[in-house]
PDB file of C-alpha atoms in Angstrom:
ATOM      1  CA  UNK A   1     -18.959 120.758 -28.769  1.00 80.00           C
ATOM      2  CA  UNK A   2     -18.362 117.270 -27.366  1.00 90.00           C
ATOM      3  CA  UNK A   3     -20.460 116.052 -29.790  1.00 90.00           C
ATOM      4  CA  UNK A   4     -18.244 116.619 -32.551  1.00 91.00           C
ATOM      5  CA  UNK A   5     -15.031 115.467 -31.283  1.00 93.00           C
ATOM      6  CA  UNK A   6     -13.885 112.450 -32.330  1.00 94.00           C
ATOM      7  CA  UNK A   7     -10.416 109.970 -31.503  1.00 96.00           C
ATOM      8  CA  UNK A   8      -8.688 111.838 -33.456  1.00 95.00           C
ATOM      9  CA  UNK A   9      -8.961 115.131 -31.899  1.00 94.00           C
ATOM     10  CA  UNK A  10      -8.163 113.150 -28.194  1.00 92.00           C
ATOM     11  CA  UNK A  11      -5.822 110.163 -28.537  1.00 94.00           C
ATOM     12  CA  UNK A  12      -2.454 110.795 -27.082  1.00 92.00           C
ATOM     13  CA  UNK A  13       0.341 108.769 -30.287  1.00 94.00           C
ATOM     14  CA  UNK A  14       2.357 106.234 -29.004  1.00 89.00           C
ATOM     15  CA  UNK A  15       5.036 108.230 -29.227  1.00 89.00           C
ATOM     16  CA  UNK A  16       4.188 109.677 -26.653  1.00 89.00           C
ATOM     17  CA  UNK A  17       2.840 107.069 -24.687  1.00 90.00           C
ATOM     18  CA  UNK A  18       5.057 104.398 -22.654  1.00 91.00           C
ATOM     19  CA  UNK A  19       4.844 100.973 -25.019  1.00 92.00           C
ATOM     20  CA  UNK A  20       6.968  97.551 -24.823  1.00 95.00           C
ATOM     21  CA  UNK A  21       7.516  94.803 -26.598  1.00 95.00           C
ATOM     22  CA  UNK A  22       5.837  91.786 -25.381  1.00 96.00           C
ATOM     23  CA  UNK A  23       8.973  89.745 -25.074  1.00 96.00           C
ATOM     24  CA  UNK A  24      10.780  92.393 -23.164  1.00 97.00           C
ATOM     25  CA  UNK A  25      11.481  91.041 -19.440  1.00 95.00           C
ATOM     26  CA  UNK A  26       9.077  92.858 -16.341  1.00 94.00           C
ATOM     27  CA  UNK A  27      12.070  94.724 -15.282  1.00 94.00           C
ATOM     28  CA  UNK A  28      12.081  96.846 -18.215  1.00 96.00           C
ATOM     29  CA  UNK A  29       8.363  97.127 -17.675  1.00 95.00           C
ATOM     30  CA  UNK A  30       8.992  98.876 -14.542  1.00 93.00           C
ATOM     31  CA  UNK A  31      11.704 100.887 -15.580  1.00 94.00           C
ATOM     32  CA  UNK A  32       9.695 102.004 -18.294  1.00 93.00           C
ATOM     33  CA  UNK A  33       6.924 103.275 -16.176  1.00 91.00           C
ATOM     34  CA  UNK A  34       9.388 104.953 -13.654  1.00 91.00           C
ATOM     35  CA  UNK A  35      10.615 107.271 -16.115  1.00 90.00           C
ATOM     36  CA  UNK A  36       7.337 108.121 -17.000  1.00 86.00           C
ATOM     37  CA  UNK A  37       6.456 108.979 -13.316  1.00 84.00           C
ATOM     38  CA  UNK A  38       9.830 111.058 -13.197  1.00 83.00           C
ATOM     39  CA  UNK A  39       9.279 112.662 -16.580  1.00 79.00           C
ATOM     40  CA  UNK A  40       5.756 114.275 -14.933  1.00 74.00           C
ATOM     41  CA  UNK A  41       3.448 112.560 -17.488  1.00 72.00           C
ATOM     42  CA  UNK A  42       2.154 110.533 -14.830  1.00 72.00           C
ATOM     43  CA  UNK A  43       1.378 107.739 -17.039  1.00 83.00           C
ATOM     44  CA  UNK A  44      -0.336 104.182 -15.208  1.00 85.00           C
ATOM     45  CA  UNK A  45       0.062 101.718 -17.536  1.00 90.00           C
ATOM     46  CA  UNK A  46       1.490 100.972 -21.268  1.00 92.00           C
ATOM     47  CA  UNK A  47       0.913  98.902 -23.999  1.00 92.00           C
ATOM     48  CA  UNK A  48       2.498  95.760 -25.516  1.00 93.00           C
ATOM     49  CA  UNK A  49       2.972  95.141 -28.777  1.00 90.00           C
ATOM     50  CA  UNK A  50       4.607  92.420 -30.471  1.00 90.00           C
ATOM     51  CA  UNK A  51       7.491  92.852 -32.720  1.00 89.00           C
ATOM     52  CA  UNK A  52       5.710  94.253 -35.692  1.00 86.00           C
ATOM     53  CA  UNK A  53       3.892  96.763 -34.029  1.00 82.00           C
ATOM     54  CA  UNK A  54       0.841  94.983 -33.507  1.00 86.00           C
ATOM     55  CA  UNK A  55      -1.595  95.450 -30.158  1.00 88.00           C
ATOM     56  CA  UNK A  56      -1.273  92.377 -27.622  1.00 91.00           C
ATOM     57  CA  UNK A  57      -2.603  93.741 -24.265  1.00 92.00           C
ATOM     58  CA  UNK A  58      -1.111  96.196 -21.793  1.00 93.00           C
ATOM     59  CA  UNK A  59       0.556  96.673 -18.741  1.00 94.00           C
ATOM     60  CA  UNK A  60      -0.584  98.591 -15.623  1.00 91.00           C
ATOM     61  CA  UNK A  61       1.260  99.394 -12.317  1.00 90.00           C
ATOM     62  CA  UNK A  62      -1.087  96.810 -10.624  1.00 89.00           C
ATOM     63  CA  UNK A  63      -0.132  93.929 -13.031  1.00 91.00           C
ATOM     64  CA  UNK A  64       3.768  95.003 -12.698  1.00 91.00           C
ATOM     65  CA  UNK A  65       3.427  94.673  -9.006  1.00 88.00           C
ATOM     66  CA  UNK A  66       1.295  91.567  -8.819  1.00 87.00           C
ATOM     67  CA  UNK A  67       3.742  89.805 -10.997  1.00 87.00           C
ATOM     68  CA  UNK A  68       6.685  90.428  -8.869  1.00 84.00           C
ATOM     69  CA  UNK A  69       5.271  89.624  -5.625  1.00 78.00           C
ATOM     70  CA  UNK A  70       3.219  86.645  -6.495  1.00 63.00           C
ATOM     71  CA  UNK A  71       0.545  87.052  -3.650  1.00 52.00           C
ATOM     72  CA  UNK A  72      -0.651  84.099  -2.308  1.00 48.00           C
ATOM     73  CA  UNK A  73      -4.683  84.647  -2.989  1.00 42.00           C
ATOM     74  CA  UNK A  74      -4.156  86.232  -6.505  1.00 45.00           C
ATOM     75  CA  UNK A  75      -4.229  83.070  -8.078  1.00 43.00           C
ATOM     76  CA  UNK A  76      -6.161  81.125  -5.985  1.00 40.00           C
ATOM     77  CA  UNK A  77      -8.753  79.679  -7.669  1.00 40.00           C
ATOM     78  CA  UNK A  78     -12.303  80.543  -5.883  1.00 42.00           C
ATOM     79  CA  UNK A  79     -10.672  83.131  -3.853  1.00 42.00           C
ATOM     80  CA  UNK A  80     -13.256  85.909  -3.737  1.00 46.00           C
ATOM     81  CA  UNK A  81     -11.625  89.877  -2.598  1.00 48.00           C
ATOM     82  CA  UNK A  82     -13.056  90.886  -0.001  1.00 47.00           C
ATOM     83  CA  UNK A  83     -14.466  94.637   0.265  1.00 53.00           C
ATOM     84  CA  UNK A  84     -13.309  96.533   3.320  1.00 54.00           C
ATOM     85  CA  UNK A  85     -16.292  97.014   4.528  1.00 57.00           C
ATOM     86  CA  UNK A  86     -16.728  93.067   5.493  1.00 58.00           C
ATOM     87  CA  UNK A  87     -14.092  93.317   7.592  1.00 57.00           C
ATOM     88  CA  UNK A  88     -10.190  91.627   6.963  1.00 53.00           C
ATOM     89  CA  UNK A  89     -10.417  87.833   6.789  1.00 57.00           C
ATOM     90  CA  UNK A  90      -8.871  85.825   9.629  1.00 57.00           C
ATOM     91  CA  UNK A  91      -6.108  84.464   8.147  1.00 58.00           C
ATOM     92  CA  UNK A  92      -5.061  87.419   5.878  1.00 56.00           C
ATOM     93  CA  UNK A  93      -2.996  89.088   8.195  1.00 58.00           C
ATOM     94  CA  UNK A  94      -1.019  86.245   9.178  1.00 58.00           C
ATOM     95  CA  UNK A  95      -0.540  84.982   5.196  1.00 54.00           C
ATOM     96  CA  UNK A  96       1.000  89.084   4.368  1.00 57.00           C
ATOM     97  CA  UNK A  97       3.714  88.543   7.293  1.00 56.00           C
ATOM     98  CA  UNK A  98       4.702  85.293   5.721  1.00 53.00           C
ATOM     99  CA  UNK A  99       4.773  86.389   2.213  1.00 54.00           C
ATOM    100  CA  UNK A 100       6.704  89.237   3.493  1.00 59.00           C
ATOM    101  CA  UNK A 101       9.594  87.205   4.464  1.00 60.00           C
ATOM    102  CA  UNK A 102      11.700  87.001   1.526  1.00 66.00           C
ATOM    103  CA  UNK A 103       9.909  89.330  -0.977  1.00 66.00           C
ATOM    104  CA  UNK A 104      12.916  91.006  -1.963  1.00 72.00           C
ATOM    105  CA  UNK A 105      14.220  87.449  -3.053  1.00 71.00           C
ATOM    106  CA  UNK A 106      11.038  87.105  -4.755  1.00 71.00           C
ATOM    107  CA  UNK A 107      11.235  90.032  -6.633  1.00 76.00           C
ATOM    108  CA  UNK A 108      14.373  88.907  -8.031  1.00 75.00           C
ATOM    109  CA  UNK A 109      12.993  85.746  -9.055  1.00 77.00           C
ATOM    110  CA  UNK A 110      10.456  87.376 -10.991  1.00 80.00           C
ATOM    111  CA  UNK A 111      12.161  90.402 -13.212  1.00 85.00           C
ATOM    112  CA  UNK A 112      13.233  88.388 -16.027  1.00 89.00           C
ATOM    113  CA  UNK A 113       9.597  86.952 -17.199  1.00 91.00           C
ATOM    114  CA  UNK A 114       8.787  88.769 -20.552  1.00 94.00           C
ATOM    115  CA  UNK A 115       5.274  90.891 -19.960  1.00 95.00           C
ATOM    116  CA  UNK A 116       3.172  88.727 -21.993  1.00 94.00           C
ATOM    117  CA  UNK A 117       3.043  86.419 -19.122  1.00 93.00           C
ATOM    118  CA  UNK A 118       1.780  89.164 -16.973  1.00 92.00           C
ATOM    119  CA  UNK A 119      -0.016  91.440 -19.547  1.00 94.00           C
ATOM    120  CA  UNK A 120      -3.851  92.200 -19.718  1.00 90.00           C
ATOM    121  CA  UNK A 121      -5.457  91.337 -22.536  1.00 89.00           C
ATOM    122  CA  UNK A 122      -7.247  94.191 -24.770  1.00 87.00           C
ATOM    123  CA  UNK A 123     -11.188  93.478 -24.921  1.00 87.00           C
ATOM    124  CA  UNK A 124     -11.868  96.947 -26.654  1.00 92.00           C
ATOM    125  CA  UNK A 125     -10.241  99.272 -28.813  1.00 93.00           C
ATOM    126  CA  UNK A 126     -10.947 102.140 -30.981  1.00 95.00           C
ATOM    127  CA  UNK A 127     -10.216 103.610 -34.250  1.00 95.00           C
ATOM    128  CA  UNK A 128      -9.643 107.928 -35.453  1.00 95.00           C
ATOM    129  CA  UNK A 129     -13.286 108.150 -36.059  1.00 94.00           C
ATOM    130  CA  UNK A 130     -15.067 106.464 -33.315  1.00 96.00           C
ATOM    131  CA  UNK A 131     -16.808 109.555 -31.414  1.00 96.00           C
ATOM    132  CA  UNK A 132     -16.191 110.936 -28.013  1.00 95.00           C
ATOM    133  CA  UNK A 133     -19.524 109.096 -27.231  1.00 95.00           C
ATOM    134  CA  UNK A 134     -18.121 105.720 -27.679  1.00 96.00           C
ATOM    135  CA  UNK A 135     -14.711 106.010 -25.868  1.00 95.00           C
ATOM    136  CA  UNK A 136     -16.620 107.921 -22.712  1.00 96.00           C
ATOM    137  CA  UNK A 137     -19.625 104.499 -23.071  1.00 96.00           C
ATOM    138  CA  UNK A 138     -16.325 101.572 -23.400  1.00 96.00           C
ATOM    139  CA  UNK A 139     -14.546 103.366 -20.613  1.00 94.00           C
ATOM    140  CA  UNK A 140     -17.369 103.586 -17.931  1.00 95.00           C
ATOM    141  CA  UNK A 141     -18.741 100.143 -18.763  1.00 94.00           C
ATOM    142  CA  UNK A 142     -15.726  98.491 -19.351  1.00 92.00           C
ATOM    143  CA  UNK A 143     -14.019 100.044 -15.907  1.00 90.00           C
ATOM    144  CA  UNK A 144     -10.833 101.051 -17.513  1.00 89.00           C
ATOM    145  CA  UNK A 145      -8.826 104.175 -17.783  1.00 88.00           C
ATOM    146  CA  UNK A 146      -7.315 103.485 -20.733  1.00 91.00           C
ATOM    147  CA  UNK A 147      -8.561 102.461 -25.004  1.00 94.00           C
ATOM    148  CA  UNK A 148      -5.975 102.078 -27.818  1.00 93.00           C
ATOM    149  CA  UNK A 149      -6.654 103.446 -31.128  1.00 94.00           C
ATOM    150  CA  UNK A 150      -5.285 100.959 -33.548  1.00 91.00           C
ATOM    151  CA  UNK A 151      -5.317 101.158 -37.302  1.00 86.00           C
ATOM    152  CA  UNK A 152      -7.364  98.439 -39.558  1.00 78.00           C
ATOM    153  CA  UNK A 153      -4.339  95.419 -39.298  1.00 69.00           C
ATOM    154  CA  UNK A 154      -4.220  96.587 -34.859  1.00 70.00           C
ATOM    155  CA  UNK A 155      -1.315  98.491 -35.648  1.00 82.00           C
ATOM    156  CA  UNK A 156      -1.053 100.333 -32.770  1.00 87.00           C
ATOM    157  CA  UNK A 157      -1.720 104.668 -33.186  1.00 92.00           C
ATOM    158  CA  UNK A 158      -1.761 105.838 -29.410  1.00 92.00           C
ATOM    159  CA  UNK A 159      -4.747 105.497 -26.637  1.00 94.00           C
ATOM    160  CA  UNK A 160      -7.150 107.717 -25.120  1.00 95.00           C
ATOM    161  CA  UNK A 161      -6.777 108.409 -21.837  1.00 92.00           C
ATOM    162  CA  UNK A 162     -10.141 108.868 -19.389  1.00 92.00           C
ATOM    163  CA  UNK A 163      -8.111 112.056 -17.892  1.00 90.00           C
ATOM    164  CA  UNK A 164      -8.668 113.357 -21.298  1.00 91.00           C
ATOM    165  CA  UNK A 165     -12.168 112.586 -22.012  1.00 94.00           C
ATOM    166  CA  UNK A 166     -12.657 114.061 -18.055  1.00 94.00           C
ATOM    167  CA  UNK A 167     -11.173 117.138 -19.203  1.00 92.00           C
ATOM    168  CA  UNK A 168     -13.096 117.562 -21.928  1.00 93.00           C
ATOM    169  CA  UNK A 169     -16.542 117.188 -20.396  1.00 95.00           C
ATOM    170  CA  UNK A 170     -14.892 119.369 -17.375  1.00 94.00           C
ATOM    171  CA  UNK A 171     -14.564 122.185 -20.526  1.00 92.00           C
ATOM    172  CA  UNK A 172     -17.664 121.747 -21.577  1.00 91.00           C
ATOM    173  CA  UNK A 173     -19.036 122.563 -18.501  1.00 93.00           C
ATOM    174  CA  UNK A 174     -17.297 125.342 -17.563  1.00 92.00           C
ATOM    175  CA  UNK A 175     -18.306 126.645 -20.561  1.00 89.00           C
ATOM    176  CA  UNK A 176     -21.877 126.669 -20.117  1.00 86.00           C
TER     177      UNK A 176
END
């Protein structure tokens, strides 16, 4: 069963799937995804395309955040994240309760800057008849949750969603 499905039978079009230009300012970006949280479609990120339609990167709720509140150690170069299991570094604690102070102002600094600034590039996409196969493969060694399915010029067609592949397999399964 799996082994037959293809993109086309699990992409979700970007009509239906939250999408901005890449010149439109971060606030819209969050706006965007807000509705989407209200609307129940629970979507995490969107794409960005430029004014033609074409594929430029996309936007997740962790790059919306991060480029409002500017963190000190997210773009310090050589700073390494440290896993919770090492224990919190000295001086992290202190460093959140200064950047704390004034994050609302920050915030307001920071709404206007288009996406593009804050975007993620694309390293993978897919087209209607790449298999199931390949999007479950790009996903789990690529660590994302999210492909788009462009067309032959990266026109952008929709995404698939990893919810949608895990749903599939979960099927399968169940059907056994």
């Amino acid at each position: 069963m799996l082994d037959s499905l293809s993109v086309r039978d699990l992409y979700v079009p970007i009509d239906e799937y939250p999408h901005i230009d890449a010149d439109a300012p971060v606030s819209e970006a969050f706006a965007i995804l807000d509705r989407a949280l209200e609307a129940r479609t629970r979507y995490r990120s969107m794409l960005v395309r430029d004014k033609d339609g074409l594929l430029q990167g996309y936007l997740t709720m962790r790059d919306l955040i991060r480029a409002v509140a500017d963190f000190p150690h997210s773009k310090k170069p050589g700073y390494k994240y440290y896993h919770p299991f090492d224990g919190v570094p000295e001086d992290f604690t202190a460093l959140s309760l200064i950047w704390q102070e004034g994050f609302t102002l920050k915030i307001r600094e920071e709404i206007g800057i288009p996406v593009r600034r804050v975007m993620t590039p694309v390293e993978d996409v897919l087209s209607l008849d790449d298999p199931f196969g390949k999007c479950v493969y790009l996903m789990l060694e690529r660590n994302v949750r999210m492909l788009p399915v462009v067309e032959k010029d990266t026109r952008v067609l929709g995404v698939v969603r990893l919810v949608d592949l895990f749903q599939h397999i979960a099927g399968a399964i169940r059907d056994q």
